[in-house]
Coordinates of C-alpha atoms in Angstrom, one line a residue:
M1 CA -9.9 -22.1 -22.4
K2 CA -9.8 -20.7 -18.8
G3 CA -11.1 -17.4 -19.8
A4 CA -13.8 -18.7 -22.2
H5 CA -17.3 -17.8 -21.0
G6 CA -20.4 -19.8 -21.6
P7 CA -24.1 -19.1 -20.8
L8 CA -24.5 -17.1 -17.5
G9 CA -20.8 -16.4 -17.5
I10 CA -19.9 -20.0 -16.8
R11 CA -16.2 -20.8 -17.7
L12 CA -14.5 -24.1 -18.2
I13 CA -12.6 -23.7 -15.0
D14 CA -15.8 -23.1 -13.1
V15 CA -17.1 -26.4 -14.4
G16 CA -13.9 -28.2 -13.4
L17 CA -14.1 -26.7 -9.9
A18 CA -17.7 -27.6 -9.6
V19 CA -16.9 -31.2 -10.5
A20 CA -14.2 -31.3 -7.8
V21 CA -16.6 -29.9 -5.2
L22 CA -19.3 -32.4 -6.4
I23 CA -16.9 -35.3 -5.9
A24 CA -16.0 -34.1 -2.4
V25 CA -19.7 -33.6 -1.5
E26 CA -20.8 -37.1 -2.9
I27 CA -18.0 -38.7 -0.9
G28 CA -19.5 -37.1 2.2
V29 CA -23.0 -38.3 1.2
A30 CA -21.7 -41.8 0.7
T31 CA -19.9 -41.9 4.1
G32 CA -22.4 -39.8 6.1
S33 CA -24.3 -41.6 8.8
G34 CA -25.5 -41.0 12.3
P35 CA -28.8 -40.5 14.2
G36 CA -31.6 -39.3 12.0
A37 CA -29.6 -39.7 8.8
A38 CA -31.6 -40.4 5.6
P39 CA -31.0 -43.7 3.8
L40 CA -28.2 -43.8 1.2
N41 CA -30.0 -44.1 -2.1
A42 CA -30.2 -42.4 -5.5
L43 CA -32.2 -39.5 -4.1
A44 CA -29.4 -38.8 -1.6
Y45 CA -26.8 -38.6 -4.5
V46 CA -29.2 -36.4 -6.6
L47 CA -29.7 -34.0 -3.7
G48 CA -25.9 -33.9 -3.1
G49 CA -25.4 -32.9 -6.8
I50 CA -28.0 -30.2 -6.6
L51 CA -26.1 -28.6 -3.7
V52 CA -23.2 -27.9 -6.0
L53 CA -25.0 -26.2 -8.9
P54 CA -24.5 -22.6 -7.6
V55 CA -20.7 -23.1 -7.9
L56 CA -21.1 -22.9 -11.6
L57 CA -22.1 -19.2 -11.2
R58 CA -19.0 -18.3 -9.1
H59 CA -17.4 -16.0 -11.6
R60 CA -20.3 -13.7 -12.2
W61 CA -22.2 -13.9 -8.9
P62 CA -19.9 -15.0 -6.0
Q63 CA -22.3 -13.5 -3.4
F64 CA -25.3 -15.5 -4.8
E65 CA -23.1 -18.6 -5.0
L66 CA -22.4 -18.5 -1.3
I67 CA -26.0 -17.7 -0.3
A68 CA -27.5 -20.3 -2.6
C69 CA -25.1 -23.1 -1.5
S70 CA -25.8 -22.2 2.2
V71 CA -29.6 -22.2 1.7
L72 CA -29.6 -25.5 -0.2
L73 CA -27.4 -27.1 2.4
L74 CA -29.7 -25.9 5.2
L75 CA -32.7 -27.4 3.3
Y76 CA -30.7 -30.6 2.8
Y77 CA -30.1 -30.9 6.5
T78 CA -33.8 -30.2 7.2
L79 CA -35.6 -32.4 4.6
D80 CA -33.4 -35.4 3.6
R81 CA -30.2 -35.2 5.6
R82 CA -27.1 -37.3 5.4
D83 CA -24.5 -36.3 8.0
I84 CA -22.0 -34.5 5.8
S85 CA -19.6 -31.7 6.7
P86 CA -20.3 -28.3 5.3
A87 CA -16.6 -27.7 4.5
P88 CA -16.4 -29.5 1.2
L89 CA -19.4 -27.6 -0.2
L90 CA -18.8 -24.1 1.4
S91 CA -15.0 -23.8 1.2
L92 CA -14.9 -22.6 -2.5
P93 CA -18.0 -20.3 -2.2
L94 CA -16.5 -18.8 1.0
Y95 CA -13.2 -18.1 -0.8
D96 CA -15.0 -16.6 -3.8
A97 CA -17.1 -14.3 -1.5
A98 CA -14.0 -13.1 0.4
V99 CA -12.1 -12.4 -2.8
A100 CA -15.1 -10.4 -4.1
G101 CA -15.1 -8.3 -0.9
Y102 CA -18.0 -9.9 1.0
L103 CA -15.9 -10.7 4.0
A104 CA -18.7 -10.2 6.6
L105 CA -20.9 -12.6 4.8
A106 CA -18.1 -15.1 4.5
I107 CA -17.6 -15.0 8.2
I108 CA -21.2 -15.0 9.4
I109 CA -22.5 -17.9 7.3
P110 CA -19.9 -20.6 8.4
A111 CA -20.2 -19.3 12.0
V112 CA -23.9 -19.9 11.9
F113 CA -23.5 -23.4 10.5
M114 CA -20.9 -24.3 13.1
L115 CA -23.1 -23.1 16.0
I116 CA -26.2 -25.0 14.7
G117 CA -24.1 -28.1 14.1
L118 CA -22.6 -28.0 17.6
F119 CA -26.1 -27.6 19.1
V120 CA -27.7 -30.4 17.0
V121 CA -24.9 -32.9 17.3
G122 CA -24.5 -32.2 21.0
A123 CA -28.2 -32.6 21.6
S124 CA -28.6 -35.8 19.6
T125 CA -25.4 -37.6 20.6
H126 CA -24.8 -36.2 24.1
Q127 CA -21.1 -35.9 23.4
G128 CA -18.9 -34.1 25.8
L129 CA -17.3 -30.7 25.0
V130 CA -13.9 -32.2 24.2
S131 CA -15.4 -34.8 21.8
L132 CA -17.5 -32.1 20.0
A133 CA -14.4 -29.9 19.7
A134 CA -12.4 -32.8 18.2
T135 CA -15.3 -33.4 15.7
F136 CA -15.8 -29.9 14.5
L137 CA -12.3 -28.4 14.8
P138 CA -11.0 -29.8 11.4
Q139 CA -14.1 -28.3 9.7
I140 CA -13.7 -25.0 11.4
A141 CA -10.0 -24.9 10.4
V142 CA -10.8 -25.6 6.7
L143 CA -13.5 -23.0 6.5
F144 CA -11.3 -20.4 8.3
L145 CA -8.5 -21.1 5.9
A146 CA -10.8 -20.6 2.9
V147 CA -12.0 -17.2 4.1
T148 CA -8.4 -16.2 5.1
L149 CA -7.0 -17.2 1.7
G150 CA -9.7 -15.3 -0.1
E151 CA -9.1 -12.1 1.9
V152 CA -5.3 -12.4 1.2
V153 CA -5.9 -12.7 -2.5
R154 CA -8.4 -9.8 -2.5
S155 CA -5.8 -7.6 -0.6
R156 CA -3.0 -8.5 -3.0
R157 CA -5.2 -7.7 -6.0
A158 CA -6.3 -4.4 -4.5
L159 CA -2.6 -3.5 -3.9
A160 CA -1.7 -4.4 -7.5
A161 CA -4.5 -2.3 -8.8
E162 CA -3.5 0.7 -6.6
T163 CA 0.1 0.3 -7.8
A164 CA -0.9 0.2 -11.4
Q165 CA -3.0 3.3 -10.9
R166 CA -0.1 5.1 -9.3
L167 CA 2.1 4.1 -12.2
R168 CA -0.4 5.5 -14.6
I169 CA -0.5 8.8 -12.7
A170 CA 3.4 8.9 -12.7
R171 CA 3.5 8.4 -16.4
D172 CA 0.9 11.1 -17.0
L173 CA 2.9 13.4 -14.7
H174 CA 6.1 12.6 -16.5
D175 CA 4.5 13.3 -19.9
T176 CA 3.1 16.6 -18.8
V177 CA 6.2 17.9 -16.9
A178 CA 8.7 16.4 -19.4
H179 CA 7.1 18.4 -22.2
S180 CA 7.3 21.6 -20.2
M181 CA 11.0 20.9 -19.2
A182 CA 11.9 20.1 -22.7
T183 CA 10.3 23.4 -23.9
I184 CA 12.2 25.4 -21.2
T185 CA 15.5 23.7 -22.2
V186 CA 15.0 24.6 -25.9
Q187 CA 13.9 28.1 -25.2
A188 CA 16.8 28.8 -22.8
G189 CA 19.2 27.4 -25.5
S190 CA 17.7 29.6 -28.1
A191 CA 17.9 32.7 -25.9
L192 CA 21.6 31.9 -25.2
H193 CA 22.2 31.7 -29.0
L194 CA 20.5 35.0 -29.6
L195 CA 22.4 36.8 -26.8
D196 CA 25.7 36.1 -28.5
G197 CA 28.0 37.6 -25.9
G198 CA 25.5 39.8 -24.2
D199 CA 25.0 40.4 -20.5
T200 CA 27.1 38.0 -18.4
N201 CA 24.7 37.6 -15.6
L202 CA 21.8 36.9 -18.0
R203 CA 23.9 34.3 -19.8
R204 CA 24.8 32.7 -16.5
A205 CA 21.1 32.6 -15.5
L206 CA 20.0 31.1 -18.8
T207 CA 22.8 28.5 -18.6
A208 CA 21.6 27.5 -15.2
I209 CA 18.0 27.3 -16.3
R210 CA 19.0 25.1 -19.3
A211 CA 21.2 22.8 -17.1
T212 CA 18.6 22.5 -14.3
S213 CA 15.8 21.7 -16.7
K214 CA 17.8 19.0 -18.5
E215 CA 18.9 17.5 -15.2
A216 CA 15.3 17.5 -13.9
L217 CA 14.1 15.8 -17.1
A218 CA 16.8 13.1 -16.9
E219 CA 16.0 12.5 -13.2
M220 CA 12.3 12.1 -13.9
R221 CA 13.0 9.6 -16.6
A222 CA 15.2 7.6 -14.2
T223 CA 12.5 7.8 -11.5
L224 CA 9.8 6.5 -13.9
G225 CA 12.2 3.7 -15.0
Q226 CA 12.4 2.6 -11.4
L227 CA 8.6 2.6 -11.1
R228 CA 8.3 0.4 -14.2
T229 CA 10.9 -2.0 -12.9
P230 CA 10.9 -2.0 -9.1
A231 CA 13.8 -4.5 -8.9
S232 CA 16.1 -1.8 -10.3
A233 CA 15.6 0.3 -7.2
D234 CA 18.4 -1.6 -5.5
Q235 CA 20.8 -0.6 -8.3
Q236 CA 20.7 3.1 -7.3
T237 CA 19.9 4.2 -10.8
L238 CA 19.2 7.7 -9.6
A239 CA 22.2 10.0 -9.4
G240 CA 21.3 12.2 -6.5
G241 CA 24.4 12.2 -4.2
L242 CA 26.5 15.0 -2.7
D243 CA 28.7 15.0 -5.8
R244 CA 26.0 17.1 -7.3
L245 CA 26.2 19.8 -4.6
P246 CA 28.4 22.1 -6.6
A247 CA 25.9 22.1 -9.5
L248 CA 23.1 22.8 -7.1
R249 CA 25.0 25.6 -5.5
D250 CA 25.7 27.2 -8.9
A251 CA 22.0 26.9 -9.9
V252 CA 20.7 28.6 -6.8
T253 CA 23.4 31.3 -7.0
A254 CA 22.5 31.9 -10.6
A255 CA 18.9 32.3 -9.5
G256 CA 20.0 35.2 -7.3
A257 CA 20.5 33.7 -3.9
P258 CA 24.3 33.3 -3.3
V259 CA 25.2 30.0 -1.6
T260 CA 28.3 29.4 0.4
V261 CA 29.4 25.8 1.1
E262 CA 31.4 24.9 4.2
I263 CA 32.8 21.4 4.8
E264 CA 34.3 20.1 8.0
G265 CA 36.0 16.8 8.6
E266 CA 37.4 14.4 6.1
Q267 CA 35.0 13.8 3.1
R268 CA 34.3 10.1 2.5
P269 CA 31.9 8.0 0.4
L270 CA 28.5 7.6 2.0
P271 CA 26.1 4.7 1.8
P272 CA 24.1 5.3 -1.5
A273 CA 20.8 5.8 0.4
V274 CA 22.3 8.3 2.8
D275 CA 24.1 10.1 0.0
Q276 CA 20.9 10.6 -1.9
A277 CA 18.9 11.6 1.2
A278 CA 21.5 14.2 2.1
Y279 CA 21.4 15.7 -1.4
R280 CA 17.6 15.8 -1.4
I281 CA 17.5 17.6 2.0
L282 CA 20.0 20.2 0.7
Q283 CA 18.0 20.5 -2.6
E284 CA 14.7 21.1 -0.7
S285 CA 16.3 23.5 1.8
L286 CA 17.8 25.7 -0.9
T287 CA 14.6 25.6 -2.9
N288 CA 12.8 26.9 0.2
V289 CA 15.3 29.7 0.4
L290 CA 14.4 30.8 -3.1
R291 CA 10.7 30.3 -2.6
H292 CA 10.2 32.0 0.7
A293 CA 13.2 34.3 1.3
G294 CA 13.5 35.4 -2.2
A295 CA 16.4 36.1 -4.5
T296 CA 17.9 38.7 -2.0
A297 CA 18.7 36.0 0.6
R298 CA 22.1 34.5 1.2
A299 CA 22.4 30.9 2.2
T300 CA 25.1 28.8 3.9
V301 CA 25.4 25.1 3.6
S302 CA 27.5 23.4 6.3
L303 CA 28.5 19.7 6.1
R304 CA 30.3 18.1 9.0
Y305 CA 31.7 14.6 8.6
E306 CA 31.7 12.9 12.0
P307 CA 33.0 9.4 12.7
A308 CA 29.5 7.8 12.5
S309 CA 27.3 10.5 11.1
L310 CA 27.0 13.4 8.7
A311 CA 25.7 16.7 10.1
I312 CA 23.9 19.0 7.7
R313 CA 23.0 22.6 8.4
V314 CA 21.4 25.0 5.9
T315 CA 20.8 28.6 7.0
D316 CA 19.7 31.8 5.3
D317 CA 19.6 35.4 6.4
G318 CA 15.9 35.8 5.5
G319 CA 16.4 38.2 2.7
R320 CA 15.5 41.9 2.8
D321 CA 17.3 42.4 6.1
G322 CA 15.8 39.3 7.6
E323 CA 12.2 40.3 7.3
T324 CA 11.1 36.9 6.0
S325 CA 11.7 33.3 7.0
G326 CA 13.5 31.4 4.3
G327 CA 12.5 27.9 5.0
S328 CA 9.1 28.4 6.5
P329 CA 6.2 26.6 5.0
P330 CA 4.1 28.7 2.6
A331 CA 0.8 30.1 3.7
G332 CA -1.1 27.6 1.6
G333 CA 0.6 24.7 3.3
G334 CA 3.7 22.9 2.0
H335 CA 5.2 19.4 2.2
G336 CA 8.9 20.3 1.9
L337 CA 9.8 20.0 5.6
T338 CA 7.7 16.9 6.0
G339 CA 9.4 15.3 2.9
M340 CA 12.9 16.1 4.4
A341 CA 11.9 14.5 7.7
E342 CA 10.6 11.4 5.9
R343 CA 13.8 11.1 3.8
A344 CA 16.0 11.4 6.9
A345 CA 13.8 8.9 8.9
A346 CA 14.1 6.4 6.0
V347 CA 17.8 6.1 6.5
G348 CA 17.7 6.3 10.3
G349 CA 18.4 10.1 10.7
Q350 CA 16.4 13.1 11.8
V351 CA 15.7 16.7 10.7
T352 CA 14.9 19.8 12.7
A353 CA 13.9 23.1 11.2
G354 CA 12.8 26.5 12.5
P355 CA 13.3 30.3 12.4
R356 CA 16.6 31.7 13.6
A357 CA 16.7 34.3 16.4
E358 CA 18.8 36.6 14.3
G359 CA 16.4 36.3 11.3
G360 CA 16.1 33.8 8.5
F361 CA 15.6 30.1 8.8
E362 CA 17.7 27.0 9.6
V363 CA 17.4 23.4 8.6
A364 CA 19.6 20.9 10.5
A365 CA 19.9 17.2 9.8
R366 CA 21.9 14.3 11.1
L367 CA 22.2 11.2 9.1
P368 CA 24.1 7.9 9.9
A369 CA 27.2 7.7 7.8
G370 CA 28.9 4.4 8.3
E371 CA 31.1 2.8 5.6
A372 CA 29.6 2.8 2.2
R373 CA 28.8 -0.7 0.8

């Protein structure tokens, strides 16, 4: 089996690859010739076979594999040389070293061999520069491709590992927050049942809490579903468009900050990504009103449908006679405004935000709003 390990961590696939490298090296030994080349005899084939032995250890010690093959090859060239290319022997160790993260080593070693080879061959054969380049270029290309392929594989594996780690974090976050949201939903429902016709404002607030927590829980589950199956992202499984603005307005109003919605122009369907970005910008803006201006603030949401864009404007009066700034970042540092800007930029739009001269805060966004597909 591919994954079966023998002594020293040697796997069956390692043996198979070592045999393939051995065949390539022995072909080079059989065909190698030139000035100063050792005679082709049994010793030459035995030495060629010894060169390949470190490949068997590629799984457990890729760095040792490359260094050992390089040292043995250097000794071979020095003591009983046949004129063989280093590419058949070093390509696999170079790939393994690059995959394991030893990129500098995988670049330096073949570069040294090529420089030594150019000097030795040039001095012994007196070839011109063009002839030398024609001789060594195929070897350089093969070694370069081996290192490049190894680095690409290493990068993809690292990305896959990072993605898996983020998915685990998302699942842990979902489990933690989902439990809290479910508890809030149940407790709000129980409180409504116990009120049984009590204070109207309190009932409205509890109803909003229950609806918001249920909605957040469903949204988290949908988001986690997209993380588990990335291909579903194109299916717009998240319901986050402007059709949910009335529910958002009611929830913020129930929390104590009255929201007025003004719409100009003819409403029309928006591209799904733009529709979702617009809702998220409104959601974050109104959340900032509650967080920073407080429940005494009043907010106004203005949507203006233009021929090629949607203009969004969210303002608040600052609360407490404009003493605070509704959308300003908290003292400890927040990411709400940055997140809105990133969402807008992702669909080709832009967001600006800042305090108003008359008090309060304003968030303005403009998103492209062509025909929905």
